[in-house]
Coordinates of N, CA and C in Angstrom, one line a residue:
M1 N -33.9 -262.7 3.2 CA -34.9 -263.0 4.2 C -34.6 -262.3 5.5
L2 N -35.6 -261.8 6.2 CA -35.4 -261.1 7.5 C -35.0 -262.1 8.6
T3 N -34.1 -261.7 9.4 CA -33.9 -262.5 10.6 C -34.2 -261.7 11.8
V4 N -34.6 -262.4 12.9 CA -35.0 -261.8 14.1 C -33.9 -260.9 14.7
E5 N -32.7 -261.3 14.5 CA -31.5 -260.6 15.0 C -31.4 -259.2 14.4
Q6 N -31.8 -259.0 13.2 CA -31.7 -257.8 12.5 C -32.8 -256.8 12.8
E7 N -33.8 -257.3 13.5 CA -35.0 -256.5 13.8 C -35.0 -255.9 15.2
T8 N -35.6 -254.7 15.4 CA -35.8 -254.1 16.7 C -37.2 -253.7 16.8
T9 N -37.9 -254.0 17.9 CA -39.3 -253.6 18.1 C -39.3 -252.5 19.2
I10 N -39.9 -251.4 18.8 CA -39.9 -250.3 19.8 C -41.3 -249.7 19.9
D11 N -41.6 -249.0 20.9 CA -42.9 -248.3 21.0 C -42.9 -247.2 20.0
L12 N -44.1 -247.0 19.3 CA -44.2 -245.9 18.4 C -44.6 -244.7 19.1
L13 N -43.6 -243.9 19.5 CA -43.8 -242.7 20.3 C -44.7 -243.1 21.6
K14 N -45.7 -242.3 21.9 CA -46.6 -242.7 23.0 C -48.0 -242.9 22.4
K15 N -48.0 -243.6 21.3 CA -49.3 -243.8 20.6 C -50.0 -245.2 21.0
G16 N -49.4 -245.9 21.8 CA -50.0 -247.2 22.2 C -49.8 -248.3 21.1
L17 N -48.8 -248.0 20.2 CA -48.5 -248.9 19.1 C -47.0 -249.3 19.2
K18 N -46.7 -250.4 18.5 CA -45.3 -250.8 18.4 C -44.9 -250.9 16.9
I19 N -43.6 -250.7 16.7 CA -43.2 -250.8 15.3 C -41.8 -251.5 15.2
I20 N -41.7 -252.4 14.2 CA -40.5 -253.2 14.0 C -39.6 -252.4 13.0
Q21 N -38.3 -252.3 13.3 CA -37.4 -251.6 12.4 C -36.2 -252.4 12.2
R22 N -35.4 -252.0 11.2 CA -34.1 -252.7 10.9 C -33.1 -251.5 10.7
N23 N -31.9 -251.8 11.2 CA -30.8 -250.7 11.0 C -30.4 -250.5 9.6
D24 N -30.6 -251.5 8.7 CA -30.2 -251.3 7.3 C -31.4 -250.9 6.4
C25 N -32.5 -250.5 7.1 CA -33.7 -249.9 6.3 C -34.0 -248.5 6.8
F26 N -34.7 -247.8 6.0 CA -35.1 -246.5 6.4 C -36.1 -246.5 7.5
H27 N -35.7 -245.9 8.6 CA -36.6 -245.8 9.8 C -37.7 -244.8 9.6
F28 N -38.8 -245.0 10.4 CA -39.8 -243.9 10.4 C -39.2 -242.7 11.0
S29 N -39.6 -241.5 10.5 CA -39.1 -240.3 10.9 C -40.2 -239.3 11.4
L30 N -39.8 -238.2 11.9 CA -40.7 -237.2 12.3 C -41.6 -236.8 11.1
D31 N -41.1 -236.8 9.9 CA -41.8 -236.5 8.7 C -43.1 -237.3 8.6
S32 N -43.0 -238.6 8.9 CA -44.2 -239.4 8.8 C -45.3 -239.0 9.8
L33 N -44.8 -238.6 11.0 CA -45.8 -238.1 12.0 C -46.4 -236.8 11.6
L34 N -45.6 -235.9 11.1 CA -46.0 -234.6 10.7 C -47.1 -234.7 9.6
I35 N -46.9 -235.5 8.6 CA -47.9 -235.6 7.5 C -49.2 -236.3 8.0
S36 N -49.0 -237.3 8.9 CA -50.2 -238.0 9.5 C -51.0 -237.0 10.3
E37 N -50.4 -236.1 11.0 CA -51.2 -235.1 11.8 C -51.8 -234.1 10.9
F38 N -51.2 -233.8 9.8 CA -51.6 -232.7 8.9 C -52.8 -233.1 8.1
I39 N -53.0 -234.4 7.9 CA -54.1 -234.9 7.1 C -55.4 -234.6 7.7
K40 N -56.4 -234.1 6.9 CA -57.8 -233.9 7.4 C -58.5 -235.2 7.1
I41 N -59.2 -235.7 8.1 CA -60.0 -236.9 7.9 C -61.4 -236.6 8.3
N42 N -62.4 -236.9 7.5 CA -63.8 -236.6 7.9 C -64.6 -237.9 7.7
K43 N -65.9 -237.8 7.9 CA -66.7 -239.0 7.8 C -66.8 -239.6 6.4
R44 N -66.5 -238.8 5.4 CA -66.6 -239.2 4.1 C -65.3 -239.9 3.6
S45 N -64.3 -239.9 4.5 CA -63.0 -240.6 4.1 C -63.1 -242.1 4.4
K46 N -63.3 -242.8 3.4 CA -63.5 -244.3 3.5 C -62.3 -245.1 3.1
K47 N -61.5 -244.6 2.1 CA -60.4 -245.3 1.6 C -59.2 -244.4 1.5
I48 N -58.1 -244.8 2.1 CA -56.8 -244.0 2.2 C -55.7 -244.8 1.6
L49 N -54.8 -244.2 0.8 CA -53.7 -244.9 0.3 C -52.4 -244.2 0.6
D50 N -51.4 -244.9 1.1 CA -50.1 -244.4 1.4 C -49.1 -245.0 0.3
L51 N -48.7 -244.2 -0.6 CA -47.8 -244.6 -1.6 C -46.3 -244.6 -1.2
G52 N -45.7 -245.8 -1.2 CA -44.3 -245.9 -0.7 C -44.3 -245.9 0.8
T53 N -45.1 -246.9 1.3 CA -45.4 -246.9 2.8 C -44.2 -247.2 3.7
G54 N -43.1 -247.8 3.1 CA -42.0 -248.1 4.0 C -42.4 -249.2 5.0
N55 N -42.1 -249.0 6.3 CA -42.5 -250.0 7.3 C -43.9 -249.7 7.9
A56 N -44.7 -248.9 7.2 CA -46.1 -248.6 7.5 C -46.3 -247.7 8.6
A57 N -45.4 -246.8 8.9 CA -45.6 -245.8 9.9 C -46.8 -244.9 9.7
I58 N -47.0 -244.4 8.5 CA -48.1 -243.5 8.3 C -49.5 -244.3 8.5
P59 N -49.6 -245.5 7.9 CA -50.9 -246.2 8.2 C -51.1 -246.5 9.7
L60 N -50.0 -246.8 10.4 CA -50.1 -247.0 11.8 C -50.6 -245.7 12.5
F61 N -50.0 -244.6 12.2 CA -50.5 -243.3 12.8 C -52.0 -243.0 12.5
L62 N -52.3 -243.2 11.2 CA -53.7 -242.9 10.7 C -54.7 -243.8 11.3
S63 N -54.3 -245.1 11.6 CA -55.2 -246.0 12.2 C -55.8 -245.6 13.5
L64 N -55.1 -244.7 14.2 CA -55.6 -244.1 15.5 C -56.6 -243.1 15.3
R65 N -56.7 -242.5 14.1 CA -57.6 -241.4 13.9 C -58.9 -241.7 13.1
T66 N -58.9 -242.9 12.5 CA -60.1 -243.2 11.6 C -60.3 -244.7 11.5
T67 N -61.5 -245.0 11.2 CA -61.9 -246.4 10.9 C -61.9 -246.7 9.4
A68 N -61.4 -245.8 8.6 CA -61.4 -246.0 7.1 C -60.4 -247.1 6.8
Q69 N -60.6 -247.7 5.6 CA -59.7 -248.7 5.1 C -58.4 -248.0 4.7
I70 N -57.3 -248.5 5.1 CA -56.0 -247.9 4.8 C -55.1 -248.9 4.0
Y71 N -54.6 -248.4 2.9 CA -53.8 -249.3 2.0 C -52.4 -248.7 2.0
G72 N -51.4 -249.6 2.0 CA -50.0 -249.1 1.9 C -49.3 -249.9 0.8
L73 N -48.7 -249.2 -0.2 CA -48.0 -249.9 -1.3 C -46.5 -249.6 -1.2
E74 N -45.7 -250.7 -1.2 CA -44.3 -250.6 -1.0 C -43.6 -251.5 -2.1
I75 N -42.6 -250.9 -2.7 CA -41.8 -251.6 -3.8 C -40.7 -252.5 -3.2
Q76 N -40.1 -252.1 -2.1 CA -39.0 -252.9 -1.6 C -39.5 -254.1 -0.7
K77 N -39.1 -255.3 -1.0 CA -39.6 -256.5 -0.3 C -39.2 -256.4 1.2
V78 N -38.1 -256.0 1.5 CA -37.7 -256.0 2.9 C -38.6 -255.0 3.7
S79 N -38.9 -253.8 3.2 CA -39.7 -252.9 3.8 C -41.2 -253.4 3.8
Y80 N -41.6 -254.0 2.7 CA -43.0 -254.6 2.7 C -43.2 -255.6 3.8
E81 N -42.2 -256.5 4.0 CA -42.3 -257.5 5.0 C -42.3 -256.9 6.4
L82 N -41.6 -255.9 6.6 CA -41.6 -255.2 7.9 C -43.0 -254.6 8.1
A83 N -43.5 -253.9 7.0 CA -44.8 -253.3 7.1 C -45.9 -254.3 7.5
A84 N -45.9 -255.4 6.8 CA -46.9 -256.5 7.1 C -46.8 -257.0 8.5
K85 N -45.5 -257.1 9.0 CA -45.3 -257.5 10.4 C -45.9 -256.5 11.4
N86 N -45.6 -255.2 11.0 CA -46.1 -254.2 11.9 C -47.6 -254.1 12.0
I87 N -48.3 -254.3 10.9 CA -49.7 -254.4 10.9 C -50.2 -255.5 11.8
A88 N -49.6 -256.7 11.6 CA -50.0 -257.9 12.4 C -49.7 -257.7 13.9
L89 N -48.5 -257.1 14.2 CA -48.1 -256.8 15.6 C -49.1 -256.0 16.3
N90 N -49.7 -255.0 15.6 CA -50.7 -254.1 16.2 C -52.2 -254.5 15.9
H91 N -52.3 -255.8 15.4 CA -53.7 -256.4 15.2 C -54.6 -255.5 14.4
L92 N -54.0 -255.0 13.3 CA -54.8 -254.1 12.4 C -55.1 -254.7 11.0
E93 N -55.0 -256.0 10.9 CA -55.2 -256.7 9.7 C -56.5 -256.4 9.0
E94 N -57.6 -256.1 9.8 CA -58.9 -255.9 9.3 C -59.1 -254.5 8.8
Q95 N -58.1 -253.6 9.1 CA -58.2 -252.2 8.6 C -57.2 -251.8 7.7
V96 N -55.9 -252.3 7.9 CA -54.8 -251.8 7.1 C -54.3 -253.0 6.2
Y97 N -54.1 -252.7 4.9 CA -53.7 -253.7 3.9 C -52.4 -253.3 3.2
I98 N -51.4 -254.1 3.4 CA -50.1 -253.8 2.8 C -49.9 -254.6 1.6
L99 N -49.5 -253.9 0.5 CA -49.3 -254.5 -0.8 C -47.8 -254.3 -1.3
H100 N -47.3 -255.3 -1.9 CA -45.9 -255.3 -2.4 C -45.9 -255.1 -3.9
G101 N -45.4 -254.0 -4.4 CA -45.3 -253.7 -5.8 C -44.9 -252.3 -6.1
D102 N -44.7 -252.0 -7.4 CA -44.2 -250.7 -7.9 C -45.5 -249.9 -8.2
M103 N -45.5 -248.7 -7.6 CA -46.6 -247.8 -7.8 C -46.8 -247.4 -9.3
K104 N -45.8 -247.6 -10.1 CA -46.0 -247.3 -11.5 C -47.0 -248.3 -12.1
N105 N -47.1 -249.5 -11.5 CA -48.1 -250.5 -11.9 C -49.3 -250.4 -11.0
W106 N -49.7 -249.3 -10.7 CA -50.9 -249.1 -9.8 C -52.1 -249.7 -10.3
D107 N -52.3 -249.8 -11.6 CA -53.5 -250.4 -12.1 C -53.6 -251.9 -11.9
H108 N -52.5 -252.5 -11.4 CA -52.5 -254.0 -11.1 C -53.2 -254.2 -9.7
F109 N -53.3 -253.1 -9.0 CA -53.8 -253.2 -7.6 C -55.1 -252.4 -7.3
F110 N -55.2 -251.3 -8.0 CA -56.3 -250.4 -7.7 C -57.0 -249.9 -9.0
S111 N -58.2 -249.4 -8.8 CA -59.0 -248.8 -9.8 C -58.7 -247.3 -9.8
K112 N -58.8 -246.7 -11.0 CA -58.7 -245.3 -11.1 C -59.7 -244.5 -10.3
N113 N -59.4 -243.4 -9.7 CA -60.3 -242.6 -9.0 C -61.0 -243.3 -7.8
S114 N -60.2 -244.1 -7.1 CA -60.8 -245.0 -6.1 C -60.5 -244.6 -4.6
F115 N -59.7 -243.6 -4.4 CA -59.3 -243.2 -3.0 C -59.8 -241.8 -2.6
D116 N -60.3 -241.7 -1.4 CA -60.6 -240.4 -0.9 C -59.4 -239.6 -0.5
I117 N -58.4 -240.2 -0.1 CA -57.1 -239.6 0.3 C -55.9 -240.4 -0.2
V118 N -55.0 -239.7 -0.8 CA -53.7 -240.4 -1.2 C -52.6 -239.5 -0.5
V119 N -51.7 -240.2 0.2 CA -50.6 -239.6 0.9 C -49.3 -240.2 0.5
S120 N -48.2 -239.4 0.6 CA -46.9 -240.0 0.4 C -45.8 -239.2 1.1
N121 N -44.9 -240.0 1.6 CA -43.6 -239.4 2.1 C -42.5 -240.0 1.2
P122 N -42.3 -239.4 0.1 CA -41.5 -240.1 -1.0 C -40.0 -239.8 -0.8
P123 N -39.2 -240.4 -1.7 CA -37.8 -240.0 -1.8 C -37.6 -238.5 -2.0
F124 N -36.7 -237.8 -1.3 CA -36.6 -236.4 -1.3 C -35.6 -235.9 -2.4
F125 N -34.7 -236.7 -2.7 CA -33.5 -236.2 -3.5 C -33.6 -236.7 -5.0
E126 N -33.4 -235.7 -5.9 CA -33.3 -236.1 -7.3 C -32.0 -236.9 -7.5
F127 N -32.1 -237.8 -8.5 CA -30.9 -238.6 -8.9 C -30.4 -238.2 -10.3
H128 N -29.2 -237.8 -10.3 CA -28.6 -237.3 -11.6 C -27.5 -238.2 -12.1
G129 N -27.5 -239.5 -11.6 CA -26.6 -240.5 -12.2 C -25.3 -240.6 -11.5
N130 N -25.0 -239.8 -10.5 CA -23.7 -239.9 -9.8 C -23.8 -240.9 -8.6
K131 N -23.6 -242.1 -8.8 CA -23.8 -243.2 -7.8 C -22.8 -243.0 -6.6
A132 N -21.7 -242.2 -6.8 CA -20.8 -242.0 -5.6 C -21.5 -241.2 -4.5
L133 N -22.6 -240.5 -4.8 CA -23.3 -239.8 -3.8 C -24.3 -240.6 -3.1
L134 N -24.6 -241.8 -3.5 CA -25.6 -242.6 -3.0 C -25.1 -243.5 -1.8
N135 N -26.1 -243.8 -0.9 CA -25.8 -244.8 0.2 C -25.5 -246.1 -0.4
D136 N -24.6 -246.9 0.2 CA -24.2 -248.2 -0.3 C -25.4 -249.2 -0.2
L137 N -26.3 -249.0 0.7 CA -27.4 -249.9 0.9 C -28.5 -249.6 -0.1
D138 N -28.9 -250.6 -0.9 CA -29.9 -250.4 -1.9 C -31.2 -249.9 -1.4
Q139 N -31.6 -250.5 -0.2 CA -32.9 -250.1 0.3 C -32.9 -248.7 0.8
L140 N -31.8 -248.2 1.4 CA -31.8 -246.8 1.8 C -31.7 -245.9 0.6
T141 N -30.9 -246.3 -0.4 CA -30.8 -245.5 -1.6 C -32.2 -245.2 -2.2
L142 N -33.0 -246.3 -2.4 CA -34.3 -246.2 -3.0 C -35.2 -245.3 -2.2
A143 N -35.0 -245.4 -0.8 CA -35.9 -244.6 0.0 C -35.6 -243.2 0.0
R144 N -34.4 -242.8 -0.3 CA -34.0 -241.4 -0.2 C -33.8 -240.7 -1.6
H145 N -33.7 -241.4 -2.6 CA -33.4 -240.8 -3.9 C -34.4 -241.3 -5.0
E146 N -34.7 -240.4 -5.9 CA -35.7 -240.6 -6.9 C -35.1 -241.5 -8.0
I147 N -35.0 -242.8 -7.7 CA -34.5 -243.8 -8.6 C -35.7 -244.6 -9.1
S148 N -36.4 -245.2 -8.3 CA -37.6 -246.1 -8.7 C -38.8 -245.2 -9.1
I149 N -38.9 -244.0 -8.6 CA -40.0 -243.1 -8.9 C -39.5 -241.7 -8.8
T150 N -40.0 -240.8 -9.8 CA -39.6 -239.4 -9.7 C -40.8 -238.7 -9.1
L151 N -40.5 -237.4 -8.7 CA -41.6 -236.6 -8.1 C -42.7 -236.4 -9.1
E152 N -42.4 -236.2 -10.4 CA -43.5 -236.0 -11.3 C -44.3 -237.3 -11.5
E153 N -43.7 -238.5 -11.5 CA -44.4 -239.7 -11.6 C -45.3 -239.9 -10.4
L154 N -44.8 -239.6 -9.2 CA -45.6 -239.8 -8.0 C -46.8 -238.9 -8.0
I155 N -46.7 -237.7 -8.4 CA -47.8 -236.8 -8.4 C -48.8 -237.2 -9.5
Q156 N -48.4 -237.6 -10.6 CA -49.2 -238.0 -11.7 C -50.0 -239.3 -11.3
I157 N -49.4 -240.2 -10.7 CA -50.0 -241.5 -10.2 C -51.0 -241.1 -9.1
S158 N -50.7 -240.2 -8.2 CA -51.6 -239.8 -7.1 C -52.9 -239.2 -7.7
S159 N -52.7 -238.4 -8.7 CA -53.9 -237.8 -9.4 C -54.8 -238.8 -10.0
M160 N -54.1 -239.9 -10.6 CA -54.9 -240.9 -11.2 C -55.8 -241.7 -10.2
L161 N -55.2 -241.9 -9.0 CA -55.8 -242.7 -8.0 C -56.8 -242.0 -7.1
V162 N -56.7 -240.7 -6.9 CA -57.6 -240.0 -6.0 C -58.9 -239.6 -6.7
K163 N -60.0 -239.7 -6.0 CA -61.3 -239.3 -6.5 C -61.3 -237.8 -6.9
E164 N -62.3 -237.5 -7.8 CA -62.5 -236.1 -8.0 C -62.9 -235.4 -6.7
H165 N -62.3 -234.3 -6.4 CA -62.4 -233.5 -5.1 C -61.9 -234.3 -3.9
G166 N -61.1 -235.4 -4.2 CA -60.4 -236.0 -3.1 C -59.1 -235.3 -2.8
Y167 N -58.4 -235.8 -1.8 CA -57.3 -235.1 -1.2 C -56.0 -235.8 -1.4
F168 N -55.0 -235.0 -1.8 CA -53.6 -235.5 -1.9 C -52.7 -234.8 -0.9
Y169 N -52.0 -235.6 -0.1 CA -51.1 -235.0 0.9 C -49.6 -235.5 0.6
L170 N -48.7 -234.5 0.8 CA -47.3 -234.8 0.5 C -46.4 -234.1 1.6
V171 N -45.4 -234.8 2.1 CA -44.4 -234.2 2.9 C -43.1 -234.3 2.0
H172 N -42.4 -233.2 2.0 CA -41.2 -233.1 1.1 C -40.3 -232.0 1.6
R173 N -39.2 -231.9 0.9 CA -38.2 -230.8 1.2 C -38.8 -229.5 0.8
A174 N -38.6 -228.5 1.6 CA -39.1 -227.1 1.3 C -38.5 -226.6 0.0
D175 N -37.2 -226.9 -0.3 CA -36.6 -226.4 -1.5 C -37.1 -227.0 -2.8
R176 N -38.0 -227.9 -2.7 CA -38.6 -228.5 -3.9 C -40.0 -227.9 -4.1
L177 N -40.4 -226.8 -3.4 CA -41.7 -226.2 -3.5 C -42.1 -225.9 -4.9
A178 N -41.3 -225.1 -5.6 CA -41.7 -224.7 -6.9 C -42.0 -225.8 -7.8
D179 N -41.2 -226.9 -7.8 CA -41.5 -228.1 -8.6 C -42.8 -228.7 -8.2
I180 N -43.0 -228.8 -6.9 CA -44.2 -229.5 -6.4 C -45.5 -228.8 -6.8
L181 N -45.5 -227.5 -6.7 CA -46.7 -226.7 -7.0 C -46.9 -226.8 -8.5
E182 N -45.9 -226.7 -9.3 CA -46.0 -226.7 -10.8 C -46.6 -228.1 -11.2
L183 N -46.1 -229.2 -10.6 CA -46.5 -230.5 -11.0 C -47.9 -230.8 -10.5
C184 N -48.3 -230.3 -9.3 CA -49.6 -230.6 -8.8 C -50.6 -229.9 -9.8
R185 N -50.4 -228.7 -10.2 CA -51.3 -228.1 -11.1 C -51.3 -228.7 -12.5
K186 N -50.2 -229.2 -12.9 CA -50.1 -229.9 -14.2 C -51.1 -231.1 -14.2
Y187 N -51.2 -231.8 -13.0 CA -52.0 -233.0 -12.9 C -53.3 -232.8 -12.2
K188 N -53.8 -231.6 -12.2 CA -55.1 -231.2 -11.7 C -55.3 -231.4 -10.2
L189 N -54.2 -231.3 -9.5 CA -54.2 -231.3 -8.0 C -54.0 -229.9 -7.5
E190 N -55.0 -229.2 -7.1 CA -54.9 -227.8 -6.8 C -54.4 -227.7 -5.3
P191 N -53.3 -227.0 -5.1 CA -52.8 -226.8 -3.7 C -53.7 -226.0 -2.9
K192 N -54.0 -226.5 -1.7 CA -55.0 -225.8 -0.9 C -54.5 -225.3 0.5
R193 N -53.6 -226.2 1.1 CA -53.0 -225.8 2.4 C -51.5 -226.1 2.3
L194 N -50.7 -225.2 2.9 CA -49.2 -225.4 2.9 C -48.7 -225.0 4.2
Q195 N -47.8 -225.8 4.8 CA -47.2 -225.5 6.1 C -45.7 -225.8 6.0
F196 N -44.9 -224.9 6.4 CA -43.5 -225.0 6.4 C -43.0 -225.5 7.8
C197 N -42.1 -226.4 7.9 CA -41.6 -226.9 9.1 C -40.1 -226.5 9.3
H198 N -39.7 -226.0 10.4 CA -38.4 -225.5 10.7 C -37.8 -226.3 11.8
T199 N -36.5 -226.6 11.8 CA -35.9 -227.3 13.0 C -36.0 -226.3 14.2
K200 N -35.5 -225.1 14.0 CA -35.6 -224.0 15.0 C -36.0 -222.7 14.4
R201 N -36.4 -221.8 15.2 CA -37.0 -220.5 14.7 C -36.0 -219.7 13.8
K202 N -34.7 -219.8 14.1 CA -33.7 -219.1 13.3 C -33.3 -219.8 12.1
N203 N -33.8 -221.0 11.9 CA -33.4 -221.8 10.7 C -34.4 -221.6 9.5
N204 N -33.9 -221.7 8.3 CA -34.8 -221.8 7.2 C -35.7 -223.0 7.2
A205 N -36.8 -222.9 6.5 CA -37.7 -224.1 6.5 C -37.0 -225.3 5.9
K206 N -37.2 -226.4 6.5 CA -36.6 -227.7 6.0 C -37.6 -228.5 5.2
I207 N -38.8 -228.6 5.8 CA -39.8 -229.6 5.3 C -41.1 -228.8 5.0
L208 N -41.8 -229.3 4.0 CA -43.1 -228.7 3.8 C -44.2 -229.8 3.8
L209 N -45.4 -229.4 4.2 CA -46.5 -230.3 4.2 C -47.6 -229.6 3.3
L210 N -48.1 -230.4 2.4 CA -49.0 -229.9 1.4 C -50.3 -230.7 1.3
E211 N -51.4 -230.0 1.2 CA -52.7 -230.6 0.9 C -53.1 -230.0 -0.5
A212 N -53.5 -230.9 -1.4 CA -54.1 -230.5 -2.7 C -55.4 -231.2 -2.9
V213 N -56.3 -230.6 -3.7 CA -57.6 -231.2 -4.0 C -57.7 -231.4 -5.5
K214 N -58.1 -232.6 -5.9 CA -58.2 -232.9 -7.3 C -59.4 -232.0 -7.9
Y215 N -59.1 -231.2 -8.9 CA -60.0 -230.3 -9.5 C -60.6 -229.3 -8.6
G216 N -59.8 -228.9 -7.5 CA -60.2 -227.9 -6.6 C -60.1 -226.5 -7.2
K217 N -60.7 -225.6 -6.5 CA -60.7 -224.2 -6.9 C -59.4 -223.6 -6.4
A218 N -58.8 -222.6 -7.1 CA -57.6 -222.0 -6.8 C -57.7 -221.2 -5.5
S219 N -57.1 -221.6 -4.4 CA -57.1 -220.8 -3.2 C -56.1 -221.5 -2.2
L220 N -54.9 -220.9 -2.0 CA -53.9 -221.6 -1.2 C -53.8 -220.9 0.1
Q221 N -53.9 -221.6 1.2 CA -53.8 -221.1 2.5 C -52.4 -221.5 3.1
I222 N -51.7 -220.5 3.5 CA -50.3 -220.7 4.1 C -50.5 -220.7 5.6
L223 N -50.3 -221.8 6.2 CA -50.5 -222.0 7.6 C -49.3 -221.4 8.4
P224 N -49.5 -221.1 9.7 CA -48.3 -220.7 10.5 C -47.2 -221.7 10.5
P225 N -46.0 -221.3 10.6 CA -44.9 -222.3 10.5 C -44.9 -223.2 11.8
L226 N -44.3 -224.4 11.6 CA -44.2 -225.3 12.6 C -42.7 -225.5 13.0
F227 N -42.4 -225.4 14.3 CA -41.0 -225.4 14.7 C -40.8 -226.8 15.5
A228 N -39.9 -227.6 15.0 CA -39.7 -228.9 15.6 C -39.0 -228.9 16.9
N229 N -38.1 -228.0 17.1 CA -37.2 -227.9 18.3 C -37.2 -226.6 18.9
K230 N -37.0 -226.6 20.3 CA -36.8 -225.4 21.0 C -35.3 -225.0 20.8
E231 N -35.0 -223.9 21.3 CA -33.6 -223.4 21.1 C -32.6 -224.2 21.9
D232 N -33.0 -224.9 22.9 CA -32.1 -225.8 23.7 C -31.9 -227.2 23.0
G233 N -32.6 -227.4 21.9 CA -32.5 -228.6 21.1 C -33.6 -229.6 21.4
G234 N -34.4 -229.5 22.5 CA -35.5 -230.4 22.7 C -36.6 -230.2 21.8
Y235 N -37.5 -231.1 21.7 CA -38.7 -231.0 20.9 C -39.6 -229.9 21.4
S236 N -40.2 -229.2 20.5 CA -41.2 -228.1 20.9 C -42.4 -228.7 21.5
E237 N -43.2 -227.8 22.2 CA -44.4 -228.3 22.8 C -45.4 -228.8 21.8
E238 N -45.5 -228.2 20.6 CA -46.4 -228.7 19.6 C -46.0 -230.1 19.1
I239 N -44.7 -230.3 18.9 CA -44.3 -231.7 18.5 C -44.6 -232.7 19.6
L240 N -44.3 -232.3 20.8 CA -44.5 -233.2 21.9 C -46.0 -233.6 22.1
R241 N -46.9 -232.7 21.8 CA -48.3 -233.0 21.8 C -48.7 -234.0 20.7
M242 N -48.0 -234.0 19.6 CA -48.2 -234.9 18.5 C -47.8 -236.3 18.9
F243 N -46.8 -236.4 19.8 CA -46.3 -237.7 20.3 C -47.4 -238.5 21.1
E244 N -48.3 -237.8 21.7 CA -49.3 -238.4 22.6 C -50.4 -239.1 21.8
H245 N -50.9 -240.2 22.3 CA -52.1 -240.8 21.8 C -53.3 -240.0 22.3
K246 N -54.2 -239.5 21.4 CA -55.2 -238.6 21.7 C -56.5 -239.3 22.0
G247 N -56.5 -240.6 22.2 CA -57.8 -241.3 22.5 C -58.2 -242.2 21.4
G248 N -59.4 -242.6 21.4 CA -59.9 -243.6 20.5 C -60.0 -243.1 19.1
K249 N -60.4 -244.0 18.1 CA -60.5 -243.6 16.7 C -61.7 -242.7 16.6
H250 N -61.4 -241.7 15.7 CA -62.5 -240.8 15.4 C -62.2 -240.2 14.0
A251 N -63.2 -239.5 13.4 CA -63.0 -238.8 12.2 C -63.5 -237.4 12.3
R252 N -62.8 -236.5 12.0 CA -63.2 -235.1 12.1 C -64.2 -234.8 11.0
S253 N -65.3 -234.1 11.4 CA -66.3 -233.7 10.4 C -66.0 -232.4 9.8

């Protein structure tokens, strides 16, 4: 059970929101902000699902951009409880719904082809059975490694849940690109937009942001790279602009 002493409440960047975190749980990261900004939302976007929502950072970010219903599904009880607290803290109970469960049991919660947008910031690292490489804390281990869900299972489930011509969004490690593209096509999610994110200009890409459309036509747009940091180590101007709250809720047409 959570105790107040283990929790820290902080401002969520400059978004006018607050978020509760725990030191022994996976904190929201820049990845969650990047994918939230990357997502295209229009007036037809009525239902959004975040698979593996953690402490609900992505739903919180998205709540500033749309009035659509947003669902977050989280397998870990500690993270689920934090997510539910974060939604209540920001008075978003009528828009954001947090559910506790395994995404492999998605049909216990949702109907097939029921979401306009499915998004995920999943575990990045494959698990090959060497527990010596894993973090001692179970909740951090599950958040970082493909133990409770594999990349293929995640993409397959996302394809089951998103509507025909609906959108799937993924943030992941750049070195998993070949696997991601192969699996998306295997499960009828056609890659449409791809952006690589670098820590600095001289560094190789670390993170990728992907948009795919269920049963979409083959046509992949490679966007200009995103650089998170300036050479002096501070955040780039583009990232700093993402930190700001851009105003009231709206949906791009």
